[in-house]
């Protein structure tokens, strides 16, 4: 039987794709109070100067992001349509005359404190974490996997603000010049194989221009972990990250917060522990499991409590995994090898699961930021030069991304269509601009449904 849809089947499915209506339905399913929360942010404006409410200013940005509209100017152009204003009114539950101009929105975002947008996201995450729908994504002891990963966001040739990071680069002619930039560190929580969303954001930036040592991922991760503990005090977490984070200060934080850790450990990181681990392996005193992960048929080896040999105060269980990969073009074999360090006791029963969890981090590196940068939201595009608005835009993108991932993974017709994400977001824009949202649609949005993510 062919898996391909015929052209007629595809056409029928496309007609069933309600676009923005389904998007808002998903939003409403998990976050029925989102619009209200957006309306509750602490308004930085003077009272007599408020033509729009805060949800009227913030929600269009979420729609702009989900429709993959690249710039704020384009947003105003695309949304400058009578249907859009009346549709937005239906979606947020209040009649509105027109959608605010992007200057008005950016002015608001310049003054709104970033913690206000962050509060909205915290509420969303708490809803998701409490929902049994995602329990199966947790690890054996009910820990949620939280992945640390940083990336560069904006680059400037001239100094952009007091907090810019700066580096010296050498161009093709050999001239040295300074580059100013902003980076971000994300803690992403795994809710399902295809739903990995931002639990917390920390901007990597200098406190002032004259700092002796610049801010960096490690420093930012300490701030971020501290904030996550405060915002989600009882959440059971296992921190995942690359070998950059396999250092004592990060492991100590995990221990202090009663979290687990599972970190890549490449050559050079935790040198003494790794040497002792090798020594134990050579003496044949290790656990081993073969023919793992189906087609890969890989082999894992592990040693628990290497710290007892090395003399460290934190638990260090070390494991490695390797498998043969055949390059389809050249038909040549090469060995792929990973190595991790963790405080979770390793056994023949959990080792396969641990290898799978350890490799989750690759997903965010290879797909997460790439999707956000190049496919969906173009997060490297600067929506405002103002440093505060810049951050608010980034945080609103992460809020959009939460709804978008749930929408992409949980909407039945999209699963059947199997179209490119780009077509899905074009459809969102098309339906928001051209369809007329009716009362019937609104009652459909509010109707309770169960959502399946498999
Ligand atoms: Zn700057």
CSV table of C-alpha atoms and ligand atoms in Angstrom, one decimal:
chain,number,residue,atom,x,y,z
A,1,UNK,CA,0.0,0.0,0.0
A,2,UNK,CA,1.3,3.4,-0.9
A,3,UNK,CA,1.9,6.0,1.8
A,4,UNK,CA,1.7,8.8,-0.7
A,5,UNK,CA,-1.5,10.9,-0.7
A,6,UNK,CA,-3.1,11.4,-4.1
A,7,UNK,CA,-3.6,14.9,-5.3
A,8,UNK,CA,-7.3,14.8,-4.5
A,9,UNK,CA,-6.8,13.4,-1.0
A,10,UNK,CA,-4.3,16.2,-0.4
A,11,UNK,CA,-6.7,18.8,-1.7
A,12,UNK,CA,-9.4,17.5,0.6
A,13,UNK,CA,-7.0,17.5,3.6
A,14,UNK,CA,-5.9,21.1,2.8
A,15,UNK,CA,-9.5,22.2,3.0
A,16,UNK,CA,-9.8,20.6,6.4
A,17,UNK,CA,-6.7,22.5,7.6
A,18,UNK,CA,-8.4,25.4,9.5
A,19,UNK,CA,-5.0,27.1,10.1
A,20,UNK,CA,-5.3,29.9,12.7
A,21,UNK,CA,-8.5,28.4,14.1
A,22,UNK,CA,-6.7,25.1,14.9
A,23,UNK,CA,-3.7,27.0,16.2
A,24,UNK,CA,-5.9,29.0,18.7
A,25,UNK,CA,-7.8,25.8,19.6
A,26,UNK,CA,-4.5,24.2,20.6
A,27,UNK,CA,-3.5,27.4,22.5
A,28,UNK,CA,-6.9,27.3,24.3
A,29,UNK,CA,-6.7,23.6,25.1
A,30,UNK,CA,-3.5,24.1,27.1
A,31,UNK,CA,-3.6,27.8,28.0
A,32,UNK,CA,-7.2,29.0,28.3
A,33,UNK,CA,-5.9,32.0,30.3
A,34,UNK,CA,-3.1,33.1,27.9
A,35,UNK,CA,-4.9,36.2,26.6
A,36,UNK,CA,-5.8,37.1,30.2
A,37,UNK,CA,-2.2,36.6,31.3
A,38,UNK,CA,-1.0,38.9,28.5
A,39,UNK,CA,-3.5,41.5,29.7
A,40,UNK,CA,-2.1,41.3,33.3
A,41,UNK,CA,1.5,42.3,32.6
A,42,UNK,CA,2.5,45.3,34.6
A,43,UNK,CA,1.9,48.1,32.2
A,44,UNK,CA,4.8,50.6,31.9
A,45,UNK,CA,2.7,53.3,30.2
A,46,UNK,CA,1.0,56.3,31.7
A,47,UNK,CA,-2.7,55.6,32.2
A,48,UNK,CA,-4.0,58.4,30.1
A,49,UNK,CA,-2.0,57.3,27.1
A,50,UNK,CA,-3.3,53.8,26.5
A,51,UNK,CA,-5.1,53.4,23.2
A,52,UNK,CA,-4.5,49.6,23.3
A,53,UNK,CA,-4.6,47.1,26.1
A,54,UNK,CA,-1.4,45.0,26.6
A,55,UNK,CA,-2.9,41.9,25.1
A,56,UNK,CA,-3.8,43.9,21.9
A,57,UNK,CA,-0.1,44.8,21.7
A,58,UNK,CA,1.4,41.5,22.6
A,59,UNK,CA,-0.8,38.9,20.9
A,60,UNK,CA,-0.3,40.2,17.4
A,61,UNK,CA,3.5,39.6,17.9
A,62,UNK,CA,2.7,36.0,18.8
A,63,UNK,CA,0.6,35.7,15.6
A,64,UNK,CA,3.4,37.4,13.6
A,65,UNK,CA,5.9,34.8,14.8
A,66,UNK,CA,3.7,31.8,14.1
A,67,UNK,CA,2.9,33.1,10.6
A,68,UNK,CA,6.7,33.4,10.0
A,69,UNK,CA,6.5,37.1,9.2
A,70,UNK,CA,10.1,38.2,9.3
A,71,UNK,CA,9.9,41.9,10.3
A,72,UNK,CA,7.6,44.1,12.3
A,73,UNK,CA,7.2,46.4,9.3
A,74,UNK,CA,5.9,43.4,7.3
A,75,UNK,CA,3.6,42.5,10.1
A,76,UNK,CA,1.9,45.8,9.9
A,77,UNK,CA,1.6,45.5,6.1
A,78,UNK,CA,0.2,41.9,6.2
A,79,UNK,CA,-2.2,42.6,9.1
A,80,UNK,CA,-3.4,45.9,7.6
A,81,UNK,CA,-6.6,44.3,6.5
A,82,UNK,CA,-10.1,44.7,7.9
A,83,UNK,CA,-10.5,41.0,8.4
A,84,UNK,CA,-7.4,40.9,10.5
A,85,UNK,CA,-8.7,43.4,13.1
A,86,UNK,CA,-12.0,41.7,13.4
A,87,UNK,CA,-10.4,38.3,13.5
A,88,UNK,CA,-8.0,39.4,16.2
A,89,UNK,CA,-11.0,40.7,18.1
A,90,UNK,CA,-12.7,37.3,17.9
A,91,UNK,CA,-9.6,35.5,19.0
A,92,UNK,CA,-8.9,37.7,22.0
A,93,UNK,CA,-12.6,38.1,22.9
A,94,UNK,CA,-13.0,41.8,22.5
A,95,UNK,CA,-14.0,44.0,19.5
A,96,UNK,CA,-11.1,46.0,18.3
A,97,UNK,CA,-10.9,48.7,15.6
A,98,UNK,CA,-7.5,48.0,14.2
A,99,UNK,CA,-4.3,46.2,14.9
A,100,UNK,CA,-1.7,48.5,16.5
A,101,UNK,CA,1.1,49.8,14.3
A,102,UNK,CA,4.5,48.2,14.8
A,103,UNK,CA,6.0,51.4,16.2
A,104,UNK,CA,3.3,51.4,18.9
A,105,UNK,CA,4.1,47.8,19.7
A,106,UNK,CA,7.9,48.3,19.8
A,107,UNK,CA,7.5,51.4,22.0
A,108,UNK,CA,5.6,49.2,24.5
A,109,UNK,CA,8.2,46.5,24.3
A,110,UNK,CA,11.0,49.0,24.9
A,111,UNK,CA,9.5,49.8,28.3
A,112,UNK,CA,7.9,46.5,29.4
A,113,UNK,CA,10.1,44.7,31.8
A,114,UNK,CA,11.3,41.3,30.5
A,115,UNK,CA,10.3,39.6,33.7
A,116,UNK,CA,6.6,40.3,32.8
A,117,UNK,CA,6.8,38.2,29.6
A,118,UNK,CA,8.8,35.6,31.5
A,119,UNK,CA,5.9,35.3,34.1
A,120,UNK,CA,3.5,34.5,31.3
A,121,UNK,CA,5.8,31.7,30.1
A,122,UNK,CA,6.2,30.3,33.6
A,123,UNK,CA,2.4,30.0,33.9
A,124,UNK,CA,2.3,28.2,30.5
A,125,UNK,CA,5.0,25.8,31.6
A,126,UNK,CA,3.4,25.0,34.9
A,127,UNK,CA,0.3,24.0,33.0
A,128,UNK,CA,2.2,21.7,30.7
A,129,UNK,CA,4.2,20.1,33.5
A,130,UNK,CA,1.1,19.4,35.5
A,131,UNK,CA,-0.7,17.8,32.5
A,132,UNK,CA,-0.4,14.1,32.5
A,133,UNK,CA,-0.2,14.2,28.7
A,134,UNK,CA,3.6,14.6,28.9
A,135,UNK,CA,4.5,12.3,31.8
A,136,UNK,CA,5.9,9.7,29.6
A,137,UNK,CA,8.7,12.0,28.5
A,138,UNK,CA,10.1,11.9,32.0
A,139,UNK,CA,13.1,9.6,33.0
A,140,UNK,CA,12.8,6.6,35.2
A,141,UNK,CA,12.7,8.5,38.5
A,142,UNK,CA,10.2,11.0,37.0
A,143,UNK,CA,12.9,13.6,36.3
A,144,UNK,CA,12.3,16.0,33.4
A,145,UNK,CA,15.1,16.3,31.0
A,146,UNK,CA,16.4,19.9,30.8
A,147,UNK,CA,18.9,20.7,28.1
A,148,UNK,CA,21.3,23.6,28.4
A,149,UNK,CA,22.4,25.1,25.1
A,150,UNK,CA,23.6,28.5,24.0
A,151,UNK,CA,23.8,30.3,20.7
A,152,UNK,CA,24.7,33.6,19.1
A,153,UNK,CA,21.7,35.8,18.2
A,154,UNK,CA,22.6,39.3,16.9
A,155,UNK,CA,25.9,40.6,15.4
A,156,UNK,CA,26.9,44.2,14.9
A,157,UNK,CA,29.8,46.0,13.3
A,158,UNK,CA,29.4,49.0,15.5
A,159,UNK,CA,28.9,49.0,19.3
A,160,UNK,CA,25.2,48.5,19.7
A,161,UNK,CA,24.7,49.0,23.5
A,162,UNK,CA,26.5,49.0,26.8
A,163,UNK,CA,25.9,45.3,27.3
A,164,UNK,CA,27.3,44.0,24.0
A,165,UNK,CA,29.7,41.1,24.0
A,166,UNK,CA,32.8,41.9,21.9
A,167,UNK,CA,35.3,39.8,20.1
A,168,UNK,CA,38.2,40.5,17.8
A,169,UNK,CA,38.1,38.8,14.4
A,170,UNK,CA,40.6,38.9,11.5
A,171,UNK,CA,39.1,39.4,8.1
A,172,UNK,CA,40.3,38.0,4.7
A,173,UNK,CA,42.8,40.8,4.3
A,174,UNK,CA,44.3,40.1,7.7
A,175,UNK,CA,42.9,43.2,9.3
A,176,UNK,CA,41.7,42.9,12.9
A,177,UNK,CA,38.4,44.3,13.8
A,178,UNK,CA,35.9,44.2,16.6
A,179,UNK,CA,32.5,42.4,16.3
A,180,UNK,CA,29.8,43.3,18.8
A,181,UNK,CA,27.2,40.6,19.5
A,182,UNK,CA,24.5,39.2,21.8
A,183,UNK,CA,24.1,35.6,22.7
A,184,UNK,CA,21.5,33.6,24.6
A,185,UNK,CA,21.5,30.5,26.8
A,186,UNK,CA,18.4,28.3,26.8
A,187,UNK,CA,17.3,25.6,29.2
A,188,UNK,CA,14.9,23.5,27.2
A,189,UNK,CA,12.6,20.9,28.7
A,190,UNK,CA,11.7,17.7,26.8
A,191,UNK,CA,7.9,17.3,26.8
A,192,UNK,CA,7.9,14.6,24.0
A,193,UNK,CA,10.4,13.4,21.4
A,194,UNK,CA,9.2,16.2,19.1
A,195,UNK,CA,8.3,18.8,21.7
A,196,UNK,CA,11.3,20.5,23.3
A,197,UNK,CA,10.5,23.9,24.6
A,198,UNK,CA,12.1,26.8,26.5
A,199,UNK,CA,11.9,26.5,30.2
A,200,UNK,CA,14.2,29.4,30.9
A,201,UNK,CA,16.2,32.0,29.0
A,202,UNK,CA,19.3,33.8,30.1
A,203,UNK,CA,20.9,36.5,28.0
A,204,UNK,CA,24.6,36.4,27.8
A,205,UNK,CA,25.8,40.0,28.1
A,206,UNK,CA,28.3,42.2,29.9
A,207,UNK,CA,27.2,44.3,32.8
A,208,UNK,CA,29.1,47.2,31.4
A,209,UNK,CA,31.5,48.0,28.6
A,210,UNK,CA,34.5,48.0,31.0
A,211,UNK,CA,34.3,44.5,32.5
A,212,UNK,CA,37.6,42.8,32.8
A,213,UNK,CA,36.2,39.4,32.0
A,214,UNK,CA,33.3,39.0,29.6
A,215,UNK,CA,30.1,37.1,30.4
A,216,UNK,CA,30.0,33.6,29.1
A,217,UNK,CA,27.9,30.5,28.9
A,218,UNK,CA,29.1,29.0,32.2
A,219,UNK,CA,28.4,32.2,34.1
A,220,UNK,CA,25.0,32.6,32.5
A,221,UNK,CA,24.2,28.9,33.2
A,222,UNK,CA,24.8,29.5,36.9
A,223,UNK,CA,22.3,32.4,36.9
A,224,UNK,CA,19.8,30.4,34.8
A,225,UNK,CA,19.9,27.3,37.0
A,226,UNK,CA,19.4,29.5,40.1
A,227,UNK,CA,16.4,31.2,38.6
A,228,UNK,CA,14.9,27.9,37.4
A,229,UNK,CA,15.2,26.5,41.0
A,230,UNK,CA,13.4,29.6,42.2
A,231,UNK,CA,10.7,29.5,39.6
A,232,UNK,CA,10.1,25.7,39.7
A,233,UNK,CA,11.2,24.7,43.2
A,234,UNK,CA,9.7,21.2,43.3
A,235,UNK,CA,10.4,20.2,39.7
A,236,UNK,CA,12.5,17.1,39.4
A,237,UNK,CA,15.1,17.7,36.9
A,238,UNK,CA,18.0,16.0,35.1
A,239,UNK,CA,20.4,18.6,33.6
A,240,UNK,CA,21.7,17.6,30.1
A,241,UNK,CA,24.5,19.4,28.4
A,242,UNK,CA,27.6,19.2,26.3
A,243,UNK,CA,31.1,18.7,27.8
A,244,UNK,CA,31.4,22.5,28.4
A,245,UNK,CA,29.2,22.0,31.4
A,246,UNK,CA,31.0,18.9,32.7
A,247,UNK,CA,32.7,20.9,35.4
A,248,UNK,CA,32.6,20.7,39.2
A,249,UNK,CA,30.8,24.0,39.8
A,250,UNK,CA,27.8,23.0,37.6
A,251,UNK,CA,27.7,19.5,39.1
A,252,UNK,CA,27.7,21.0,42.6
A,253,UNK,CA,24.7,23.2,41.7
A,254,UNK,CA,22.8,20.1,40.6
A,255,UNK,CA,23.7,18.4,43.9
A,256,UNK,CA,22.6,21.4,45.9
A,257,UNK,CA,19.3,21.6,44.1
A,258,UNK,CA,18.7,17.9,44.3
A,259,UNK,CA,18.7,17.5,40.6
A,260,UNK,CA,20.4,14.8,38.5
A,261,UNK,CA,23.0,15.5,35.8
A,262,UNK,CA,23.9,13.8,32.6
A,263,UNK,CA,26.7,15.6,30.6
A,264,UNK,CA,28.8,14.8,27.6
A,265,UNK,CA,32.4,14.3,28.7
A,266,UNK,CA,34.8,14.7,25.8
A,267,UNK,CA,38.6,14.4,26.1
A,268,UNK,CA,40.0,17.1,28.3
A,269,UNK,CA,37.0,17.5,30.6
A,270,UNK,CA,37.3,15.7,34.0
A,271,UNK,CA,40.7,14.3,32.9
A,272,UNK,CA,41.5,12.4,36.1
A,273,UNK,CA,38.1,10.8,36.3
A,274,UNK,CA,38.4,9.7,32.6
A,275,UNK,CA,41.9,8.3,33.2
A,276,UNK,CA,40.6,6.2,36.1
A,277,UNK,CA,37.6,5.1,34.1
A,278,UNK,CA,39.9,3.9,31.3
A,279,UNK,CA,42.0,2.1,33.9
A,280,UNK,CA,39.0,0.2,35.2
A,281,UNK,CA,37.9,-0.6,31.7
A,282,UNK,CA,41.3,-2.0,30.9
A,283,UNK,CA,41.1,-4.2,34.0
A,284,UNK,CA,37.8,-5.6,32.8
A,285,UNK,CA,35.7,-4.5,35.7
A,286,UNK,CA,32.9,-2.8,33.9
A,287,UNK,CA,29.3,-3.3,32.9
A,288,UNK,CA,28.5,-3.8,29.3
A,289,UNK,CA,25.5,-4.1,27.0
A,290,UNK,CA,25.6,-5.0,23.3
A,291,UNK,CA,23.3,-4.8,20.3
A,292,UNK,CA,21.6,-1.7,21.6
A,293,UNK,CA,19.2,0.8,19.9
A,294,UNK,CA,17.8,-1.5,17.2
A,295,UNK,CA,19.4,-0.9,13.9
A,296,UNK,CA,22.5,0.7,15.3
A,297,UNK,CA,23.4,-2.4,17.3
A,298,UNK,CA,25.8,-0.3,19.4
A,299,UNK,CA,27.7,-1.3,22.5
A,300,UNK,CA,27.7,0.5,25.8
A,301,UNK,CA,30.2,0.2,28.7
A,302,UNK,CA,29.9,1.8,32.1
A,303,UNK,CA,31.6,2.1,35.5
A,304,UNK,CA,29.8,3.4,38.5
A,305,UNK,CA,31.4,5.6,41.2
A,306,UNK,CA,34.7,6.4,39.5
A,307,UNK,CA,34.9,9.3,42.0
A,308,UNK,CA,35.9,6.8,44.7
A,309,UNK,CA,39.1,6.0,42.9
A,310,UNK,CA,39.8,9.6,41.8
A,311,UNK,CA,38.9,11.1,45.1
A,312,UNK,CA,36.1,13.5,44.2
A,313,UNK,CA,33.3,14.6,46.3
A,314,UNK,CA,30.5,14.3,43.7
A,315,UNK,CA,29.1,11.1,42.2
A,316,UNK,CA,30.7,10.3,38.9
A,317,UNK,CA,29.3,7.4,36.9
A,318,UNK,CA,30.8,7.2,33.5
A,319,UNK,CA,29.5,5.5,30.4
A,320,UNK,CA,30.3,5.3,26.7
A,321,UNK,CA,28.5,4.2,23.7
A,322,UNK,CA,29.7,3.3,20.2
A,323,UNK,CA,28.3,2.0,17.0
A,324,UNK,CA,29.4,1.4,13.4
A,325,UNK,CA,28.0,3.8,10.9
A,326,UNK,CA,28.1,3.1,7.2
A,327,UNK,CA,28.4,6.1,5.0
A,328,UNK,CA,25.8,5.6,2.3
A,329,UNK,CA,27.7,7.4,-0.4
A,330,UNK,CA,31.2,5.9,0.1
A,331,UNK,CA,30.0,2.7,1.7
A,332,UNK,CA,32.8,3.2,4.3
A,333,UNK,CA,32.5,2.2,7.9
A,334,UNK,CA,33.2,4.6,10.7
A,335,UNK,CA,32.8,4.4,14.4
A,336,UNK,CA,30.7,6.9,16.2
A,337,UNK,CA,31.5,7.2,19.9
A,338,UNK,CA,30.0,9.2,22.8
A,339,UNK,CA,31.0,9.5,26.4
A,340,UNK,CA,29.0,10.8,29.4
A,341,UNK,CA,29.3,11.5,33.1
A,342,UNK,CA,26.2,11.3,35.4
A,343,UNK,CA,25.2,10.8,39.0
A,344,UNK,CA,22.5,8.3,38.1
A,345,UNK,CA,23.4,4.7,39.0
A,346,UNK,CA,24.0,2.8,35.8
A,347,UNK,CA,22.7,-0.8,35.4
A,348,UNK,CA,22.1,-3.2,32.5
A,349,UNK,CA,18.5,-2.3,32.8
A,350,UNK,CA,18.8,1.5,32.4
A,351,UNK,CA,21.9,1.9,30.2
A,352,UNK,CA,20.0,1.9,26.9
A,353,UNK,CA,17.6,4.5,28.2
A,354,UNK,CA,20.6,6.6,29.5
A,355,UNK,CA,22.2,6.5,26.0
A,356,UNK,CA,19.0,7.7,24.4
A,357,UNK,CA,18.7,10.5,27.0
A,358,UNK,CA,22.3,11.6,26.6
A,359,UNK,CA,21.8,11.9,22.8
A,360,UNK,CA,18.7,14.1,23.2
A,361,UNK,CA,20.9,17.1,23.5
A,362,UNK,CA,21.9,16.7,19.8
A,363,UNK,CA,18.3,17.3,18.9
A,364,UNK,CA,18.2,20.8,20.2
A,365,UNK,CA,21.5,21.6,18.8
A,366,UNK,CA,20.8,20.3,15.4
A,367,UNK,CA,17.1,21.1,15.1
A,368,UNK,CA,16.0,23.5,17.9
A,369,UNK,CA,18.0,26.6,17.2
A,370,UNK,CA,18.2,25.8,13.5
A,371,UNK,CA,14.4,25.7,13.2
A,372,UNK,CA,14.1,28.9,15.1
A,373,UNK,CA,16.8,30.7,13.1
A,374,UNK,CA,16.3,29.5,9.6
A,375,UNK,CA,12.8,28.0,9.3
A,376,UNK,CA,10.2,29.4,11.6
A,377,UNK,CA,10.9,32.6,13.3
A,378,UNK,CA,14.2,34.0,12.0
A,379,UNK,CA,15.3,34.7,15.5
A,380,UNK,CA,18.4,36.4,14.3
A,381,UNK,CA,16.4,39.1,12.6
A,382,UNK,CA,16.4,42.2,14.8
A,383,UNK,CA,12.8,43.4,15.4
A,384,UNK,CA,14.0,46.3,17.4
A,385,UNK,CA,17.4,47.8,18.1
A,386,UNK,CA,16.4,48.7,21.6
A,387,UNK,CA,18.0,46.2,23.9
A,388,UNK,CA,15.0,45.8,26.1
A,389,UNK,CA,12.5,45.4,23.2
A,390,UNK,CA,15.0,43.0,21.6
A,391,UNK,CA,14.8,40.7,24.6
A,392,UNK,CA,11.0,41.0,24.8
A,393,UNK,CA,10.8,40.0,21.2
A,394,UNK,CA,13.0,37.0,21.8
A,395,UNK,CA,10.8,35.9,24.8
A,396,UNK,CA,7.6,36.3,22.9
A,397,UNK,CA,9.1,34.1,20.2
A,398,UNK,CA,9.7,31.4,22.8
A,399,UNK,CA,6.1,31.7,23.9
A,400,UNK,CA,5.0,31.4,20.3
A,401,UNK,CA,7.3,28.4,19.9
A,402,UNK,CA,5.5,26.6,22.8
A,403,UNK,CA,2.1,26.9,21.1
A,404,UNK,CA,3.6,26.2,17.7
A,405,UNK,CA,5.2,23.0,18.7
A,406,UNK,CA,2.1,21.7,20.4
A,407,UNK,CA,0.1,22.8,17.3
A,408,UNK,CA,2.5,21.1,14.9
A,409,UNK,CA,2.7,17.9,16.9
A,410,UNK,CA,-0.9,17.6,18.0
A,411,UNK,CA,-3.1,18.7,15.2
A,412,UNK,CA,-4.5,15.7,13.4
A,413,UNK,CA,-4.9,17.2,9.9
A,414,UNK,CA,-1.3,18.5,9.9
A,415,UNK,CA,0.0,15.0,10.8
A,416,UNK,CA,-1.9,13.6,7.9
A,417,UNK,CA,-0.8,16.3,5.5
A,418,UNK,CA,2.9,15.9,6.3
A,419,UNK,CA,3.7,19.2,4.7
A,420,UNK,CA,6.8,21.4,5.2
A,421,UNK,CA,6.6,23.7,8.3
A,422,UNK,CA,6.8,26.6,5.9
A,423,UNK,CA,3.5,25.7,4.3
A,424,UNK,CA,1.9,25.3,7.6
A,425,UNK,CA,2.8,28.8,8.7
A,426,UNK,CA,1.8,30.3,5.3
A,427,UNK,CA,-1.6,28.6,5.9
A,428,UNK,CA,-1.8,30.3,9.3
A,429,UNK,CA,-1.2,33.7,7.7
A,430,UNK,CA,-3.6,33.0,4.9
A,431,UNK,CA,-6.4,31.9,7.2
A,432,UNK,CA,-5.8,34.9,9.6
A,433,UNK,CA,-6.0,37.4,6.7
A,434,UNK,CA,-8.7,35.9,4.5
A,435,UNK,CA,-11.0,33.8,6.5
A,436,UNK,CA,-13.6,35.5,8.7
A,437,UNK,CA,-13.5,34.0,12.2
A,438,UNK,CA,-17.1,33.3,13.1
A,439,UNK,CA,-18.9,32.8,16.4
A,440,UNK,CA,-19.1,29.1,15.4
A,441,UNK,CA,-15.3,29.0,15.1
A,442,UNK,CA,-14.9,30.6,18.5
A,443,UNK,CA,-17.2,27.9,20.0
A,444,UNK,CA,-15.1,25.3,18.2
A,445,UNK,CA,-12.0,26.8,19.7
A,446,UNK,CA,-13.5,26.6,23.2
A,447,UNK,CA,-14.8,23.0,22.8
A,448,UNK,CA,-12.9,20.5,24.9
A,449,UNK,CA,-10.9,17.9,23.0
A,450,UNK,CA,-8.3,15.4,23.8
A,451,UNK,CA,-5.0,15.9,22.1
A,452,UNK,CA,-2.7,13.0,21.2
A,453,UNK,CA,1.0,13.5,20.5
A,454,UNK,CA,2.0,10.2,19.0
B,1,LIG,ZN1,24.3,45.4,22.5
